[in-house]
Amino acid sequence: MKRNKITGLLLAAAMLLTGCAKPEIKPVTSDVKINISSSVKTVETTSETTQKPLEFNPYVYSAKLAERIPQDHWESFYNLCDALREGKNTFKCSSQEAYKWCTDIGVLCNLFPTAGLKIEGKSDDGSPAFENGTGKIHYNIPVEDYLKRQRDFEKTILDILNAADIENDDTDYEKALKLYVYMAKNYVYSDYPDTVEENYVYRVFETRKGICVNFASAYAYLLLQVNIDALNIGCSENKMDHAWTYANIGGKWYHIDVTWALHEVINNGTTNYTEATWMDYFMMSDKERTSDGCSVADLTAPLLPEYWVNRTNLSFAAVDSSYNLRGYMAFVSLDENNKILTYEDMEGKRHEFRYDR
């Protein structure tokens, strides 16, 4: 990823959780949001309120991806998730095609990160991997080690959601912004990851380091955890090879680029740091994404079977610009009671933005 723009600036100068209930899967279109929370949060009240504890959601779901992936594939995938959490070596699966999708490395890395590269879709004894509605699971590490990996990962995700101050009655905007700010402050862009972990999504949660594709996928996974539809997408051309997150916030689609908002950047052994969380890369439209050098004319979407968006009839457009703050505006604070974002311009002057429109 080319970081000339952000590096120059650094040198000159951030669900209504479904818990463990499997989501209802039904045919959807790209402009339909699944299970969106419409509640308004009250931060300070005269009466004591009790927040329901956050829960890890093993059944993440993307309505955008479901435009291409049939319902039975999702149901089979959730059966696989259940089996993996219990250390089983078989799961109920609808078809050979569903089995192939469920056990695909990319699907596992992005939708059930602990399993990517740690399990395979094959049998232990050489028998058919799928037969009579049953899929077999081969573990590449001891089952006990896998189960510990799963438990530790679920705790890591809950720790992140709690540290980011995610609450059940947050709006989509609040969830997405809190996670954006959290990752910007706590993760490091590093072109030399200090780990041998090969799973590119799991790795970023374990090391807090990575490059654009790591952060695009990790941020998308966190959004899916809090019931915001999101996918890792990118552009791949001579002038720019970069990945970011495409997310549905409040029923509309936006480009969100956590990588270019990170405070700490290591390039070729040189570290640059800024205290600011730039809002330029939060909830961008196509026009704003393109202005940063990332053309949206020919996008990639690794979780799509076709990979290239132009090989599908799906729309990955983002037309709304009403929430994007341009000109290197820095996040200051979020007043959830009054629905006001406070930000600071390059001259240090503070401004307020009402996000409850």
Short mmCIF file of C-alpha atoms in Angstrom, two decimals:
data_model
loop_
_atom_site.label_atom_id
_atom_site.label_comp_id
_atom_site.label_asym_id
_atom_site.label_seq_id
_atom_site.Cartn_x
_atom_site.Cartn_y
_atom_site.Cartn_z
CA MET A 1 0.00 0.00 0.00
CA LYS A 2 1.29 3.44 -0.88
CA ARG A 3 1.16 5.76 2.12
CA ASN A 4 2.75 8.92 0.67
CA LYS A 5 -0.23 11.07 1.58
CA ILE A 6 -0.61 9.98 5.17
CA THR A 7 3.14 9.70 5.78
CA GLY A 8 3.61 13.27 4.65
CA LEU A 9 0.94 14.42 7.04
CA LEU A 10 2.50 12.46 9.88
CA LEU A 11 5.80 14.06 9.25
CA ALA A 12 4.11 17.48 9.24
CA ALA A 13 2.04 17.04 12.18
CA ALA A 14 -10.81 6.04 15.54
CA MET A 15 -24.59 -4.51 17.98
CA LEU A 16 -27.28 -4.89 19.05
CA LEU A 17 -25.44 -8.18 19.47
CA THR A 18 -27.28 -11.30 18.58
CA GLY A 19 -25.32 -13.34 21.10
CA CYS A 20 -25.19 -17.00 20.15
CA ALA A 21 -28.52 -17.07 18.32
CA LYS A 22 -28.09 -17.99 14.67
CA PRO A 23 -29.34 -15.20 12.38
CA GLU A 24 -32.46 -15.75 10.35
CA ILE A 25 -31.20 -16.15 6.80
CA LYS A 26 -33.39 -14.94 3.96
CA PRO A 27 -32.86 -13.57 0.45
CA VAL A 28 -31.85 -9.93 0.63
CA THR A 29 -30.78 -7.10 -1.62
CA SER A 30 -27.83 -4.80 -1.06
CA ASP A 31 -29.96 -1.95 0.30
CA VAL A 32 -31.61 -4.06 3.01
CA LYS A 33 -30.08 -4.02 6.49
CA ILE A 34 -30.49 -7.08 8.71
CA ASN A 35 -31.51 -6.60 12.35
CA ILE A 36 -30.46 -2.97 12.63
CA SER A 37 -30.76 -1.46 16.08
CA SER A 38 -32.82 1.74 15.97
CA SER A 39 -32.59 2.48 19.66
CA VAL A 40 -31.15 5.76 20.92
CA LYS A 41 -28.62 5.63 23.67
CA THR A 42 -28.85 7.65 26.88
CA VAL A 43 -25.48 8.06 28.55
CA GLU A 44 -26.54 9.90 31.67
CA THR A 45 -29.89 9.24 33.32
CA THR A 46 -31.35 9.86 36.73
CA SER A 47 -32.35 6.23 37.08
CA GLU A 48 -29.92 3.36 37.07
CA THR A 49 -29.85 1.33 33.86
CA THR A 50 -28.32 -2.07 33.34
CA GLN A 51 -26.49 -2.94 30.12
CA LYS A 52 -26.72 -6.52 28.93
CA PRO A 53 -23.19 -7.98 28.83
CA LEU A 54 -21.67 -8.30 25.39
CA GLU A 55 -21.43 -11.78 23.93
CA PHE A 56 -19.20 -13.26 21.27
CA ASN A 57 -21.18 -13.98 18.10
CA PRO A 58 -19.93 -17.09 16.27
CA TYR A 59 -22.55 -16.65 13.52
CA VAL A 60 -21.45 -13.50 11.71
CA TYR A 61 -23.49 -12.75 8.60
CA SER A 62 -23.13 -10.47 5.59
CA ALA A 63 -26.29 -9.70 3.65
CA LYS A 64 -24.14 -8.37 0.81
CA LEU A 65 -22.24 -11.64 0.58
CA ALA A 66 -25.52 -13.54 0.89
CA GLU A 67 -26.57 -12.06 -2.44
CA ARG A 68 -24.15 -14.59 -3.94
CA ILE A 69 -24.02 -17.32 -1.28
CA PRO A 70 -27.18 -19.49 -0.91
CA GLN A 71 -29.02 -19.92 2.37
CA ASP A 72 -28.12 -23.59 2.72
CA HIS A 73 -24.41 -22.67 2.54
CA TRP A 74 -24.82 -20.32 5.50
CA GLU A 75 -26.74 -22.90 7.51
CA SER A 76 -24.02 -25.47 6.82
CA PHE A 77 -21.35 -22.94 7.78
CA TYR A 78 -22.99 -22.29 11.14
CA ASN A 79 -23.11 -26.04 11.72
CA LEU A 80 -19.36 -26.07 11.08
CA CYS A 81 -18.88 -23.20 13.55
CA ASP A 82 -20.75 -25.15 16.22
CA ALA A 83 -18.69 -28.27 15.53
CA LEU A 84 -15.41 -26.37 15.75
CA ARG A 85 -16.34 -24.75 19.05
CA GLU A 86 -16.92 -28.25 20.45
CA GLY A 87 -13.88 -29.87 18.84
CA LYS A 88 -15.96 -32.24 16.71
CA ASN A 89 -14.67 -33.70 13.46
CA THR A 90 -17.94 -33.76 11.48
CA PHE A 91 -20.82 -31.37 10.80
CA LYS A 92 -24.15 -31.46 9.00
CA CYS A 93 -23.78 -30.01 5.52
CA SER A 94 -26.27 -29.59 2.69
CA SER A 95 -24.12 -30.34 -0.36
CA GLN A 96 -20.65 -30.78 -1.80
CA GLU A 97 -20.76 -27.17 -2.99
CA ALA A 98 -21.70 -25.92 0.48
CA TYR A 99 -18.92 -28.03 2.00
CA LYS A 100 -16.36 -26.51 -0.36
CA TRP A 101 -17.50 -22.99 0.55
CA CYS A 102 -17.64 -23.62 4.30
CA THR A 103 -14.09 -24.98 4.43
CA ASP A 104 -12.56 -22.45 2.04
CA ILE A 105 -9.50 -20.78 3.57
CA GLY A 106 -10.69 -17.26 2.73
CA VAL A 107 -14.17 -17.84 4.15
CA LEU A 108 -12.74 -19.26 7.38
CA CYS A 109 -10.11 -16.54 7.79
CA ASN A 110 -12.70 -13.78 7.40
CA LEU A 111 -15.82 -15.26 9.02
CA PHE A 112 -14.39 -17.67 11.61
CA PRO A 113 -10.76 -16.53 12.00
CA THR A 114 -9.52 -19.19 14.42
CA ALA A 115 -10.13 -21.92 11.84
CA GLY A 116 -8.35 -20.42 8.86
CA LEU A 117 -5.35 -22.65 8.00
CA LYS A 118 -5.88 -24.63 11.21
CA ILE A 119 -8.56 -26.93 9.81
CA GLU A 120 -9.13 -28.40 6.35
CA GLY A 121 -12.04 -29.84 4.46
CA LYS A 122 -10.87 -33.42 4.28
CA SER A 123 -11.08 -36.65 6.24
CA ASP A 124 -8.44 -38.06 8.56
CA ASP A 125 -8.56 -41.55 7.09
CA GLY A 126 -8.72 -40.93 3.35
CA SER A 127 -12.47 -41.55 3.09
CA PRO A 128 -14.67 -39.07 1.17
CA ALA A 129 -14.59 -35.67 2.88
CA PHE A 130 -18.29 -35.16 2.22
CA GLU A 131 -20.95 -37.83 1.94
CA ASN A 132 -24.58 -38.37 2.92
CA GLY A 133 -25.06 -34.83 4.25
CA THR A 134 -22.02 -34.96 6.52
CA GLY A 135 -18.84 -32.94 6.15
CA LYS A 136 -15.59 -34.03 7.76
CA ILE A 137 -13.07 -31.79 9.53
CA HIS A 138 -9.33 -32.32 9.60
CA TYR A 139 -7.47 -30.40 12.32
CA ASN A 140 -3.91 -29.29 11.51
CA ILE A 141 -3.17 -28.85 15.21
CA PRO A 142 -4.22 -30.99 18.21
CA VAL A 143 -7.92 -30.53 18.93
CA GLU A 144 -7.14 -29.41 22.49
CA ASP A 145 -4.87 -26.68 21.13
CA TYR A 146 -7.54 -25.59 18.69
CA LEU A 147 -10.18 -25.33 21.42
CA LYS A 148 -7.84 -23.18 23.52
CA ARG A 149 -7.15 -21.02 20.47
CA GLN A 150 -10.91 -20.59 20.03
CA ARG A 151 -11.54 -19.71 23.69
CA ASP A 152 -8.67 -17.22 23.74
CA PHE A 153 -9.84 -15.60 20.50
CA GLU A 154 -13.40 -15.17 21.73
CA LYS A 155 -12.07 -13.47 24.84
CA THR A 156 -9.85 -11.24 22.70
CA ILE A 157 -12.82 -10.10 20.62
CA LEU A 158 -14.93 -9.39 23.70
CA ASP A 159 -12.02 -7.48 25.25
CA ILE A 160 -11.80 -5.34 22.10
CA LEU A 161 -15.53 -4.61 22.06
CA ASN A 162 -15.47 -3.66 25.73
CA ALA A 163 -12.31 -1.57 25.39
CA ALA A 164 -13.94 0.27 22.48
CA ASP A 165 -16.93 0.96 24.77
CA ILE A 166 -19.42 -0.84 22.54
CA GLU A 167 -22.83 -1.08 24.16
CA ASN A 168 -25.98 -2.89 23.10
CA ASP A 169 -27.99 0.26 22.42
CA ASP A 170 -25.33 2.04 20.38
CA THR A 171 -26.38 3.19 16.92
CA ASP A 172 -24.59 1.83 13.86
CA TYR A 173 -22.71 5.12 13.56
CA GLU A 174 -21.52 4.92 17.16
CA LYS A 175 -20.41 1.29 16.87
CA ALA A 176 -18.53 1.89 13.64
CA LEU A 177 -16.86 5.07 14.88
CA LYS A 178 -15.86 3.62 18.25
CA LEU A 179 -14.20 0.64 16.57
CA TYR A 180 -12.56 2.93 14.00
CA VAL A 181 -11.07 5.13 16.72
CA TYR A 182 -10.05 2.13 18.82
CA MET A 183 -8.16 0.49 15.97
CA ALA A 184 -6.59 3.78 14.88
CA LYS A 185 -5.13 4.25 18.38
CA ASN A 186 -4.17 0.67 19.21
CA TYR A 187 -2.98 -0.97 15.99
CA VAL A 188 0.23 -0.40 14.04
CA TYR A 189 0.83 -0.44 10.31
CA SER A 190 3.94 -2.53 9.88
CA ASP A 191 5.41 -3.83 6.65
CA TYR A 192 7.47 -6.29 8.72
CA PRO A 193 4.99 -8.29 10.86
CA ASP A 194 6.86 -9.96 13.72
CA THR A 195 4.93 -13.23 13.65
CA VAL A 196 4.83 -16.55 11.86
CA GLU A 197 1.03 -16.76 12.08
CA GLU A 198 -0.14 -17.23 8.48
CA ASN A 199 -3.83 -16.42 8.95
CA TYR A 200 -3.98 -12.80 7.85
CA VAL A 201 -7.11 -11.90 9.86
CA TYR A 202 -6.37 -13.82 13.05
CA ARG A 203 -2.82 -12.43 12.98
CA VAL A 204 -3.84 -8.79 13.30
CA PHE A 205 -5.92 -9.51 16.40
CA GLU A 206 -3.02 -11.35 18.03
CA THR A 207 -0.20 -8.94 17.17
CA ARG A 208 -2.03 -5.62 16.62
CA LYS A 209 0.18 -5.22 13.57
CA GLY A 210 -0.32 -5.69 9.86
CA ILE A 211 -0.89 -4.06 6.50
CA CYS A 212 -3.98 -2.81 4.72
CA VAL A 213 -5.54 -6.19 3.91
CA ASN A 214 -5.17 -7.28 7.56
CA PHE A 215 -6.91 -4.18 8.89
CA ALA A 216 -9.62 -4.12 6.21
CA SER A 217 -10.63 -7.68 7.10
CA ALA A 218 -10.22 -7.31 10.88
CA TYR A 219 -12.32 -4.14 11.00
CA ALA A 220 -14.97 -5.81 8.82
CA TYR A 221 -15.04 -8.79 11.22
CA LEU A 222 -15.53 -6.51 14.22
CA LEU A 223 -18.39 -4.74 12.43
CA LEU A 224 -19.99 -8.09 11.66
CA GLN A 225 -19.66 -8.97 15.34
CA VAL A 226 -21.83 -5.97 16.20
CA ASN A 227 -24.34 -6.71 13.42
CA ILE A 228 -23.09 -4.22 10.84
CA ASP A 229 -22.77 -5.68 7.35
CA ALA A 230 -19.19 -5.31 6.10
CA LEU A 231 -16.71 -6.80 3.65
CA ASN A 232 -13.05 -6.39 2.79
CA ILE A 233 -12.73 -4.81 -0.67
CA GLY A 234 -9.92 -3.12 -2.55
CA CYS A 235 -8.42 -1.72 -5.70
CA SER A 236 -5.56 -3.31 -7.56
CA GLU A 237 -3.80 -1.22 -10.18
CA ASN A 238 -0.38 0.20 -10.97
CA LYS A 239 -0.83 3.44 -9.04
CA MET A 240 -2.55 1.95 -5.98
CA ASP A 241 -2.86 -1.55 -4.55
CA HIS A 242 -4.89 -1.14 -1.39
CA ALA A 243 -7.66 -2.73 0.71
CA TRP A 244 -10.31 -1.22 2.98
CA THR A 245 -13.77 -2.00 4.42
CA TYR A 246 -17.13 -1.58 2.70
CA ALA A 247 -19.82 -1.21 5.37
CA ASN A 248 -23.55 -0.62 5.69
CA ILE A 249 -24.15 2.08 8.32
CA GLY A 250 -27.78 2.85 9.07
CA GLY A 251 -28.96 1.32 5.79
CA LYS A 252 -26.44 3.03 3.48
CA TRP A 253 -23.10 1.82 2.18
CA TYR A 254 -19.77 3.56 2.81
CA HIS A 255 -16.04 3.03 2.38
CA ILE A 256 -14.12 3.03 5.69
CA ASP A 257 -10.32 2.90 5.70
CA VAL A 258 -8.88 2.14 9.13
CA THR A 259 -5.36 1.72 7.73
CA TRP A 260 -4.98 5.35 6.70
CA ALA A 261 -6.28 6.46 10.11
CA LEU A 262 -3.72 4.51 12.19
CA HIS A 263 -1.62 6.61 14.53
CA GLU A 264 1.56 4.55 14.21
CA VAL A 265 3.07 3.64 10.88
CA ILE A 266 6.25 1.65 10.26
CA ASN A 267 7.59 1.73 6.71
CA ASN A 268 10.97 0.24 5.86
CA GLY A 269 12.02 0.40 9.49
CA THR A 270 11.02 4.07 9.90
CA THR A 271 8.33 4.85 12.48
CA ASN A 272 5.97 7.79 12.14
CA TYR A 273 3.36 8.68 14.75
CA THR A 274 0.51 11.14 15.16
CA GLU A 275 -1.92 11.77 18.01
CA ALA A 276 -4.76 12.48 15.59
CA THR A 277 -7.46 10.08 14.39
CA TRP A 278 -8.28 11.50 10.98
CA MET A 279 -11.97 11.45 10.06
CA ASP A 280 -11.24 11.75 6.32
CA TYR A 281 -11.29 7.97 5.98
CA PHE A 282 -14.51 7.30 7.88
CA MET A 283 -17.75 6.77 5.93
CA MET A 284 -16.47 7.88 2.51
CA SER A 285 -18.47 7.94 -0.69
CA ASP A 286 -17.15 6.65 -4.01
CA LYS A 287 -16.09 10.19 -4.91
CA GLU A 288 -14.13 10.64 -1.69
CA ARG A 289 -12.56 7.19 -1.93
CA THR A 290 -11.40 7.90 -5.48
CA SER A 291 -10.00 11.30 -4.48
CA ASP A 292 -7.57 9.46 -2.18
CA GLY A 293 -6.15 7.56 -5.15
CA CYS A 294 -8.21 4.38 -4.71
CA SER A 295 -10.30 3.94 -7.83
CA VAL A 296 -13.67 2.27 -7.29
CA ALA A 297 -14.06 1.52 -10.99
CA ASP A 298 -12.61 -1.99 -10.73
CA LEU A 299 -12.87 -3.32 -7.19
CA THR A 300 -11.86 -6.64 -5.69
CA ALA A 301 -13.90 -8.46 -3.05
CA PRO A 302 -11.96 -11.54 -1.84
CA LEU A 303 -15.01 -13.22 -0.29
CA LEU A 304 -16.94 -13.19 -3.56
CA PRO A 305 -16.53 -16.37 -5.62
CA GLU A 306 -15.70 -14.15 -8.62
CA TYR A 307 -13.22 -12.03 -6.61
CA TRP A 308 -13.55 -9.11 -9.02
CA VAL A 309 -16.71 -7.07 -8.46
CA ASN A 310 -17.07 -6.32 -12.17
CA ARG A 311 -17.60 -10.03 -12.79
CA THR A 312 -20.85 -9.94 -10.81
CA ASN A 313 -24.09 -8.02 -11.08
CA LEU A 314 -23.70 -6.77 -7.50
CA SER A 315 -23.48 -3.10 -6.66
CA PHE A 316 -20.68 -1.90 -4.40
CA ALA A 317 -21.56 1.78 -4.70
CA ALA A 318 -21.32 4.35 -1.93
CA VAL A 319 -23.13 7.56 -2.81
CA ASP A 320 -23.78 9.33 0.51
CA SER A 321 -21.24 11.95 1.64
CA SER A 322 -23.18 13.52 4.50
CA TYR A 323 -21.15 11.89 7.31
CA ASN A 324 -17.65 12.26 5.92
CA LEU A 325 -15.43 15.05 7.28
CA ARG A 326 -12.68 16.05 4.85
CA GLY A 327 -9.58 18.22 5.19
CA TYR A 328 -7.82 16.24 7.94
CA MET A 329 -10.34 16.73 10.68
CA ALA A 330 -9.29 14.98 13.89
CA PHE A 331 -11.66 13.08 16.19
CA VAL A 332 -11.95 14.67 19.66
CA SER A 333 -14.96 13.17 21.42
CA LEU A 334 -18.39 11.61 21.07
CA ASP A 335 -21.38 12.88 23.03
CA GLU A 336 -23.79 9.97 22.76
CA ASN A 337 -26.46 11.66 24.86
CA ASN A 338 -26.83 14.58 22.47
CA LYS A 339 -25.58 12.73 19.36
CA ILE A 340 -22.75 15.17 18.74
CA LEU A 341 -19.28 14.42 17.38
CA THR A 342 -16.61 16.97 18.30
CA TYR A 343 -13.67 17.26 15.92
CA GLU A 344 -10.71 19.57 15.40
CA ASP A 345 -9.40 21.14 12.21
CA MET A 346 -5.76 21.60 11.24
CA GLU A 347 -5.64 24.98 12.98
CA GLY A 348 -6.80 23.51 16.29
CA LYS A 349 -10.30 24.97 16.10
CA ARG A 350 -13.05 22.67 17.38
CA HIS A 351 -16.33 21.97 15.60
CA GLU A 352 -19.47 19.98 16.33
CA PHE A 353 -21.25 17.58 14.00
CA ARG A 354 -24.72 16.18 14.70
CA TYR A 355 -24.83 12.59 13.54
CA ASP A 356 -28.46 11.74 14.34
CA ARG A 357 -29.87 12.90 11.00
#
